[in-house]
mmCIF file of C-alpha atoms in Angstrom:
data_model
loop_
_atom_site.group_PDB
_atom_site.id
_atom_site.type_symbol
_atom_site.label_atom_id
_atom_site.label_comp_id
_atom_site.label_asym_id
_atom_site.label_seq_id
_atom_site.Cartn_x
_atom_site.Cartn_y
_atom_site.Cartn_z
ATOM 1 C CA GLY A 167 14.305 10.604 9.411
ATOM 2 C CA CYS A 168 17.677 11.661 9.863
ATOM 3 C CA GLU A 169 19.594 9.087 11.358
ATOM 4 C CA ARG A 170 21.807 9.422 9.121
ATOM 5 C CA CYS A 171 22.528 13.058 9.396
ATOM 6 C CA GLN A 172 25.474 14.747 9.143
ATOM 7 C CA CYS A 173 24.343 18.203 11.473
ATOM 8 C CA ARG A 174 23.513 16.458 14.430
ATOM 9 C CA GLY A 175 26.059 18.009 16.633
ATOM 10 C CA GLU A 176 26.493 21.842 14.671
ATOM 11 C CA ASP A 177 23.955 23.921 17.262
ATOM 12 C CA LYS A 178 25.067 23.024 20.406
ATOM 13 C CA GLN A 179 23.768 25.675 22.216
ATOM 14 C CA THR A 180 20.365 24.571 20.539
ATOM 15 C CA ALA A 181 20.630 21.686 22.280
ATOM 16 C CA ILE A 182 21.534 22.973 25.369
ATOM 17 C CA LEU A 183 18.068 25.376 25.388
ATOM 18 C CA TYR A 184 16.325 22.671 23.791
ATOM 19 C CA THR A 185 16.599 19.817 26.532
ATOM 20 C CA LEU A 186 16.234 23.042 29.094
ATOM 21 C CA LEU A 187 13.387 24.275 27.742
ATOM 22 C CA SER A 188 11.583 21.594 26.767
ATOM 23 C CA GLN A 189 10.728 19.766 29.834
ATOM 24 C CA ASN A 190 7.184 21.257 29.541
ATOM 25 C CA LEU A 191 6.672 19.769 26.649
ATOM 26 C CA ALA A 192 7.378 16.603 27.353
ATOM 27 C CA ARG A 193 4.182 14.631 25.901
ATOM 28 C CA ARG A 194 5.090 15.478 22.503
ATOM 29 C CA PRO A 195 7.941 14.139 20.611
ATOM 30 C CA ALA A 196 10.890 16.736 19.834
ATOM 31 C CA HIS A 197 11.470 17.563 16.556
ATOM 32 C CA ARG A 198 14.843 19.109 16.007
ATOM 33 C CA ARG A 199 15.255 21.440 12.675
ATOM 34 C CA CYS A 200 17.447 19.168 10.787
ATOM 35 C CA LEU A 201 20.452 21.258 9.093
ATOM 36 C CA CYS A 202 21.658 18.973 6.085
ATOM 37 C CA HIS A 203 21.402 19.999 2.387
ATOM 38 C CA ARG A 204 18.126 18.450 0.850
ATOM 39 C CA ARG A 205 16.396 18.674 4.315
ATOM 40 C CA ARG A 206 16.496 23.003 5.028
ATOM 41 C CA THR A 207 14.270 24.914 3.984
ATOM 42 C CA VAL A 208 14.371 28.075 1.748
ATOM 43 C CA CYS A 209 11.586 30.869 1.393
ATOM 44 C CA LEU A 210 12.162 34.025 -0.704
ATOM 45 C CA ARG A 211 15.561 36.580 0.163
ATOM 46 C CA THR A 212 12.758 39.345 -1.094
ATOM 47 C CA PRO A 213 9.424 38.338 -1.280
ATOM 48 C CA HIS A 214 7.909 40.837 -2.261
ATOM 49 C CA LEU A 215 9.332 41.685 -5.863
ATOM 50 C CA THR A 216 9.886 38.655 -6.249
ATOM 51 C CA CYS A 217 6.841 37.280 -6.462
ATOM 52 C CA GLN A 218 5.952 40.334 -8.283
ATOM 53 C CA ALA A 219 7.509 39.310 -10.837
ATOM 54 C CA ALA A 220 6.015 36.035 -10.868
ATOM 55 C CA SER A 221 3.074 37.526 -11.025
ATOM 56 C CA ASN A 222 3.505 39.448 -14.038
ATOM 57 C CA VAL A 223 5.379 36.324 -15.635
ATOM 58 C CA LEU A 224 2.172 33.967 -15.006
ATOM 59 C CA GLY A 225 -0.710 36.822 -16.135
ATOM 60 C CA LYS A 226 1.799 36.590 -19.749
ATOM 61 C CA THR A 227 1.803 32.834 -19.648
ATOM 62 C CA VAL A 228 -1.526 33.040 -19.401
ATOM 63 C CA SER A 229 -2.368 35.709 -21.956
ATOM 64 C CA PHE A 230 -0.333 33.470 -24.436
ATOM 65 C CA MET A 231 -2.552 30.310 -24.522
ATOM 66 C CA LYS A 232 -5.757 32.680 -24.022
ATOM 67 C CA ASN A 233 -4.673 34.051 -27.660
ATOM 68 C CA LEU A 234 -3.476 31.537 -29.241
ATOM 69 C CA PRO A 235 -7.067 31.102 -31.730
ATOM 70 C CA SER A 236 -5.647 26.384 -31.823
ATOM 71 C CA PHE A 237 -5.697 26.770 -28.434
ATOM 72 C CA ARG A 238 -9.319 28.578 -27.774
ATOM 73 C CA LEU A 239 -10.293 26.457 -30.720
ATOM 74 C CA LEU A 240 -10.157 23.691 -28.503
ATOM 75 C CA PRO A 241 -12.858 22.121 -26.053
ATOM 76 C CA ARG A 242 -13.264 23.345 -22.876
ATOM 77 C CA GLU A 243 -12.720 20.225 -21.004
ATOM 78 C CA ASP A 244 -8.652 19.055 -23.044
ATOM 79 C CA GLN A 245 -8.302 23.206 -22.471
ATOM 80 C CA LEU A 246 -8.217 22.801 -18.739
ATOM 81 C CA LEU A 247 -6.166 19.092 -18.670
ATOM 82 C CA LEU A 248 -3.653 21.431 -20.927
ATOM 83 C CA LEU A 249 -3.141 24.268 -18.817
ATOM 84 C CA GLU A 250 -3.073 21.933 -15.452
ATOM 85 C CA SER A 251 -0.561 19.853 -16.752
ATOM 86 C CA CYS A 252 1.664 22.709 -18.929
ATOM 87 C CA TRP A 253 1.318 25.418 -16.787
ATOM 88 C CA VAL A 254 4.711 25.679 -15.289
ATOM 89 C CA PRO A 255 6.962 24.686 -17.852
ATOM 90 C CA LEU A 256 5.296 27.428 -19.372
ATOM 91 C CA PHE A 257 5.787 29.709 -16.545
ATOM 92 C CA LEU A 258 9.870 28.251 -15.607
ATOM 93 C CA LEU A 259 9.925 29.404 -19.747
ATOM 94 C CA GLY A 260 8.675 33.232 -18.833
ATOM 95 C CA LEU A 261 10.648 32.946 -16.099
ATOM 96 C CA VAL A 262 13.503 32.415 -18.364
ATOM 97 C CA GLN A 263 12.494 34.816 -20.910
ATOM 98 C CA GLU A 264 11.994 37.842 -18.919
ATOM 99 C CA MET A 265 14.835 36.728 -17.469
ATOM 100 C CA VAL A 266 13.764 36.464 -14.128
ATOM 101 C CA THR A 267 16.407 36.620 -10.849
ATOM 102 C CA PHE A 268 16.144 35.417 -7.471
ATOM 103 C CA GLU A 269 17.266 34.548 -3.874
ATOM 104 C CA VAL A 270 16.648 32.754 -1.691
ATOM 105 C CA MET A 271 17.727 32.358 2.241
ATOM 106 C CA GLU A 272 17.058 29.577 4.444
ATOM 107 C CA THR A 273 13.652 29.320 6.842
ATOM 108 C CA PRO A 274 13.288 31.076 10.514
ATOM 109 C CA ALA A 275 13.544 29.189 12.928
ATOM 110 C CA PRO A 276 9.902 29.026 14.922
ATOM 111 C CA SER A 277 10.584 30.099 18.292
ATOM 112 C CA MET A 278 11.262 27.384 20.737
ATOM 113 C CA LEU A 279 10.335 29.647 23.548
ATOM 114 C CA LYS A 280 6.366 30.271 22.027
ATOM 115 C CA LYS A 281 6.105 27.509 21.688
ATOM 116 C CA ILE A 282 7.208 26.097 25.094
ATOM 117 C CA LEU A 283 4.963 29.176 26.315
ATOM 118 C CA LEU A 284 1.442 27.759 24.466
ATOM 119 C CA ASP A 285 2.501 25.104 25.330
ATOM 120 C CA GLY A 286 0.796 23.153 22.490
ATOM 121 C CA HIS A 287 -1.529 26.024 21.633
ATOM 122 C CA SER A 288 -0.490 26.613 18.675
ATOM 123 C CA GLN A 289 -1.297 23.826 16.787
ATOM 124 C CA GLN A 290 -4.996 25.481 17.026
ATOM 125 C CA GLN A 291 -3.711 27.905 14.931
ATOM 126 C CA GLU A 292 -4.050 27.058 11.007
ATOM 127 C CA PRO A 293 -1.281 24.697 9.205
ATOM 128 C CA GLU A 294 1.439 27.413 7.342
ATOM 129 C CA TRP A 295 2.049 25.644 3.622
ATOM 130 C CA THR A 296 5.032 23.473 2.949
ATOM 131 C CA GLN A 297 8.210 25.427 2.498
ATOM 132 C CA PRO A 298 11.275 24.084 -0.417
ATOM 133 C CA THR A 299 13.989 22.556 0.413
ATOM 134 C CA LEU A 300 17.298 23.987 -0.359
ATOM 135 C CA ALA A 301 18.124 21.313 -2.389
ATOM 136 C CA ALA A 302 14.474 21.462 -4.848
ATOM 137 C CA VAL A 303 15.134 24.892 -5.397
ATOM 138 C CA GLN A 304 18.519 25.040 -6.667
ATOM 139 C CA ARG A 305 17.560 21.775 -9.065
ATOM 140 C CA LEU A 306 14.854 24.888 -10.289
ATOM 141 C CA GLN A 307 17.993 26.997 -10.663
ATOM 142 C CA CYS A 308 20.049 24.877 -12.405
ATOM 143 C CA CYS A 309 17.912 23.899 -15.030
ATOM 144 C CA LEU A 310 16.244 28.241 -15.139
ATOM 145 C CA ASN A 311 20.739 28.287 -16.111
ATOM 146 C CA SER A 312 20.490 26.028 -18.906
ATOM 147 C CA PHE A 313 18.492 27.517 -20.250
ATOM 148 C CA TRP A 314 19.783 31.303 -20.277
ATOM 149 C CA SER A 315 22.181 29.406 -21.582
ATOM 150 C CA LEU A 316 20.913 28.621 -25.049
ATOM 151 C CA ASP A 317 20.158 32.672 -25.458
ATOM 152 C CA LEU A 318 16.901 31.924 -26.905
ATOM 153 C CA SER A 319 15.861 34.494 -29.606
ATOM 154 C CA PRO A 320 11.826 35.902 -29.305
ATOM 155 C CA LYS A 321 10.511 33.208 -32.241
ATOM 156 C CA GLU A 322 12.148 29.999 -30.777
ATOM 157 C CA TYR A 323 10.716 31.594 -27.233
ATOM 158 C CA ALA A 324 7.197 31.489 -28.982
ATOM 159 C CA TYR A 325 7.678 28.348 -30.812
ATOM 160 C CA LEU A 326 9.175 25.946 -28.011
ATOM 161 C CA LYS A 327 6.230 27.597 -25.530
ATOM 162 C CA GLY A 328 3.457 25.932 -28.611
ATOM 163 C CA ALA A 329 6.009 23.037 -28.506
ATOM 164 C CA ILE A 330 5.000 22.750 -24.371
ATOM 165 C CA LEU A 331 1.590 23.599 -24.485
ATOM 166 C CA PHE A 332 0.205 21.007 -27.149
ATOM 167 C CA ASN A 333 1.300 17.934 -25.400
ATOM 168 C CA PRO A 334 -0.999 15.476 -26.778
ATOM 169 C CA ASP A 335 0.297 12.234 -24.318
ATOM 170 C CA ILE A 336 -1.902 13.218 -20.863
ATOM 171 C CA PRO A 337 -4.224 11.647 -20.369
ATOM 172 C CA GLY A 338 -7.535 11.863 -21.147
ATOM 173 C CA LEU A 339 -7.522 14.660 -24.144
ATOM 174 C CA ARG A 340 -10.706 14.262 -26.259
ATOM 175 C CA THR A 341 -8.462 15.800 -29.753
ATOM 176 C CA SER A 342 -5.020 14.424 -28.879
ATOM 177 C CA LEU A 343 -4.012 14.242 -32.066
ATOM 178 C CA TYR A 344 -4.977 17.703 -33.583
ATOM 179 C CA ILE A 345 -3.606 18.660 -30.196
ATOM 180 C CA GLU A 346 -0.506 15.434 -31.842
ATOM 181 C CA SER A 347 -0.467 17.946 -35.323
ATOM 182 C CA LEU A 348 -0.103 21.299 -33.523
ATOM 183 C CA GLN A 349 2.927 20.299 -31.562
ATOM 184 C CA GLN A 350 3.825 18.940 -34.947
ATOM 185 C CA GLU A 351 3.962 22.265 -36.208
ATOM 186 C CA ALA A 352 5.680 24.151 -33.391
ATOM 187 C CA GLN A 353 8.116 21.835 -33.592
ATOM 188 C CA ARG A 354 8.731 21.928 -37.061
ATOM 189 C CA ALA A 355 9.167 26.262 -37.328
ATOM 190 C CA LEU A 356 11.052 26.342 -33.847
ATOM 191 C CA GLN A 357 13.344 24.198 -36.821
ATOM 192 C CA GLU A 358 13.262 26.170 -39.727
ATOM 193 C CA VAL A 359 13.673 29.027 -37.337
ATOM 194 C CA LEU A 360 17.399 27.519 -36.706
ATOM 195 C CA GLN A 361 20.583 27.743 -39.007
ATOM 196 C CA PRO A 362 21.357 24.107 -41.502
ATOM 197 C CA GLU A 363 24.545 23.689 -39.404
ATOM 198 C CA ASP A 364 22.935 24.214 -36.148
ATOM 199 C CA GLN A 365 20.235 21.379 -36.015
ATOM 200 C CA GLY A 366 22.180 20.449 -33.457
ATOM 201 C CA ARG A 367 20.640 23.363 -31.289
ATOM 202 C CA PHE A 368 17.093 22.253 -31.974
ATOM 203 C CA ALA A 369 18.473 18.458 -30.027
ATOM 204 C CA ARG A 370 19.302 20.859 -27.117
ATOM 205 C CA ILE A 371 16.355 23.287 -27.124
ATOM 206 C CA LEU A 372 14.059 19.705 -26.726
ATOM 207 C CA LEU A 373 16.276 18.487 -23.934
ATOM 208 C CA ILE A 374 16.064 21.423 -21.921
ATOM 209 C CA ALA A 375 12.974 21.756 -22.740
ATOM 210 C CA SER A 376 11.971 18.434 -21.179
ATOM 211 C CA THR A 377 13.702 19.071 -17.270
ATOM 212 C CA LEU A 378 11.111 22.131 -17.506
ATOM 213 C CA LYS A 379 8.862 19.054 -16.707
ATOM 214 C CA SER A 380 10.578 17.139 -13.883
ATOM 215 C CA ILE A 381 9.713 20.917 -11.465
ATOM 216 C CA PRO A 382 7.306 19.896 -9.482
ATOM 217 C CA PRO A 383 4.139 22.466 -9.550
ATOM 218 C CA ALA A 384 4.086 22.398 -5.542
ATOM 219 C CA LEU A 385 7.871 23.616 -5.540
ATOM 220 C CA ILE A 386 6.679 26.214 -7.890
ATOM 221 C CA THR A 387 3.098 27.247 -5.618
ATOM 222 C CA ASP A 388 4.731 27.378 -2.662
ATOM 223 C CA LEU A 389 7.804 29.200 -3.646
ATOM 224 C CA PHE A 390 6.769 31.976 -5.491
ATOM 225 C CA PHE A 391 2.605 31.935 -5.439
ATOM 226 C CA ARG A 392 2.161 30.929 -1.960
ATOM 227 C CA PRO A 393 2.982 34.703 0.195
ATOM 228 C CA ILE A 394 0.367 36.094 -1.872
ATOM 229 C CA ILE A 395 -2.330 33.827 -2.710
ATOM 230 C CA GLY A 396 -1.652 32.287 1.235
ATOM 231 C CA ASN A 397 -3.792 28.073 0.877
ATOM 232 C CA ALA A 398 -5.956 28.729 -2.333
ATOM 233 C CA ASP A 399 -5.847 26.879 -5.313
ATOM 234 C CA MET A 400 -3.069 27.313 -7.871
ATOM 235 C CA VAL A 401 -4.621 25.400 -10.680
ATOM 236 C CA GLU A 402 -8.202 27.332 -9.559
ATOM 237 C CA LEU A 403 -6.820 30.525 -9.779
ATOM 238 C CA ILE A 404 -5.308 30.600 -13.388
ATOM 239 C CA THR A 405 -8.863 28.627 -14.403
ATOM 240 C CA GLU A 406 -10.344 32.154 -13.524
ATOM 241 C CA MET A 407 -7.527 34.287 -15.088
ATOM 242 C CA LEU A 408 -7.667 31.834 -18.439
ATOM 243 C CA TYR A 409 -11.585 32.398 -18.647
ATOM 244 C CA GLU A 410 -12.856 35.478 -16.770
ATOM 245 C CA ILE A 411 -10.344 38.262 -17.205
ATOM 246 C CA THR A 412 -9.757 39.914 -21.147
ATOM 247 C CA SER A 413 -6.327 39.986 -22.300
ATOM 248 C CA GLU A 414 -6.628 44.237 -21.418
ATOM 249 C CA GLN A 415 -6.600 43.824 -17.975
ATOM 250 C CA LEU A 416 -4.028 41.283 -18.885
ATOM 251 C CA ALA A 417 -1.899 43.240 -20.112
ATOM 252 C CA HIS A 418 -2.089 45.830 -17.223
#
């Protein structure tokens, strides 16, 4: 709950309006919006532009997987496991590479008057998806900023994507040993790109890359794709992209 939040007294006018108007809602417990940092919900400031940019990055991400011969040679079951586990960090790496920036704003409050006039009938409407919190988005932006500070080259991006995609630690893989060899091959190639005097950069790249795996898929889906796909399942959509869309279509 929000018992310890420091924001309860910040919006007194709203509280008074709520008290005066919500007497007809006595059957339901009152839920006030919490304005504290960790619970404040946000949405994209320019959803049309940002969602379009995100969709383009996702298309390139799927195209990257689809055009890797070593990925296509894997059993379909392993492809699906890698796809589900790795699409978020690969997508985030694509946002960094494409220099996609975005701003968020506080989610507009639901109309109290509308709730009262509907007298509870709004529950019959379709439930809206979960809105990201400000704290979660700031953690995401921190990860992206850390990558931008590395200023990766195109080759570094390519080899790092391979190292992220071929993750042998995913439970249920049939060819985990082969996938592990592919990951090691990608990491060796990444290391060889670096200058001998800058091997510390290799460790920094892998360390920052590990932070991408801490970003929950639900956050990425709700922030960048829910405005487009609604309640559709994100993994199912990406799977359709992987197996049904041709490379020429993705390029357009």
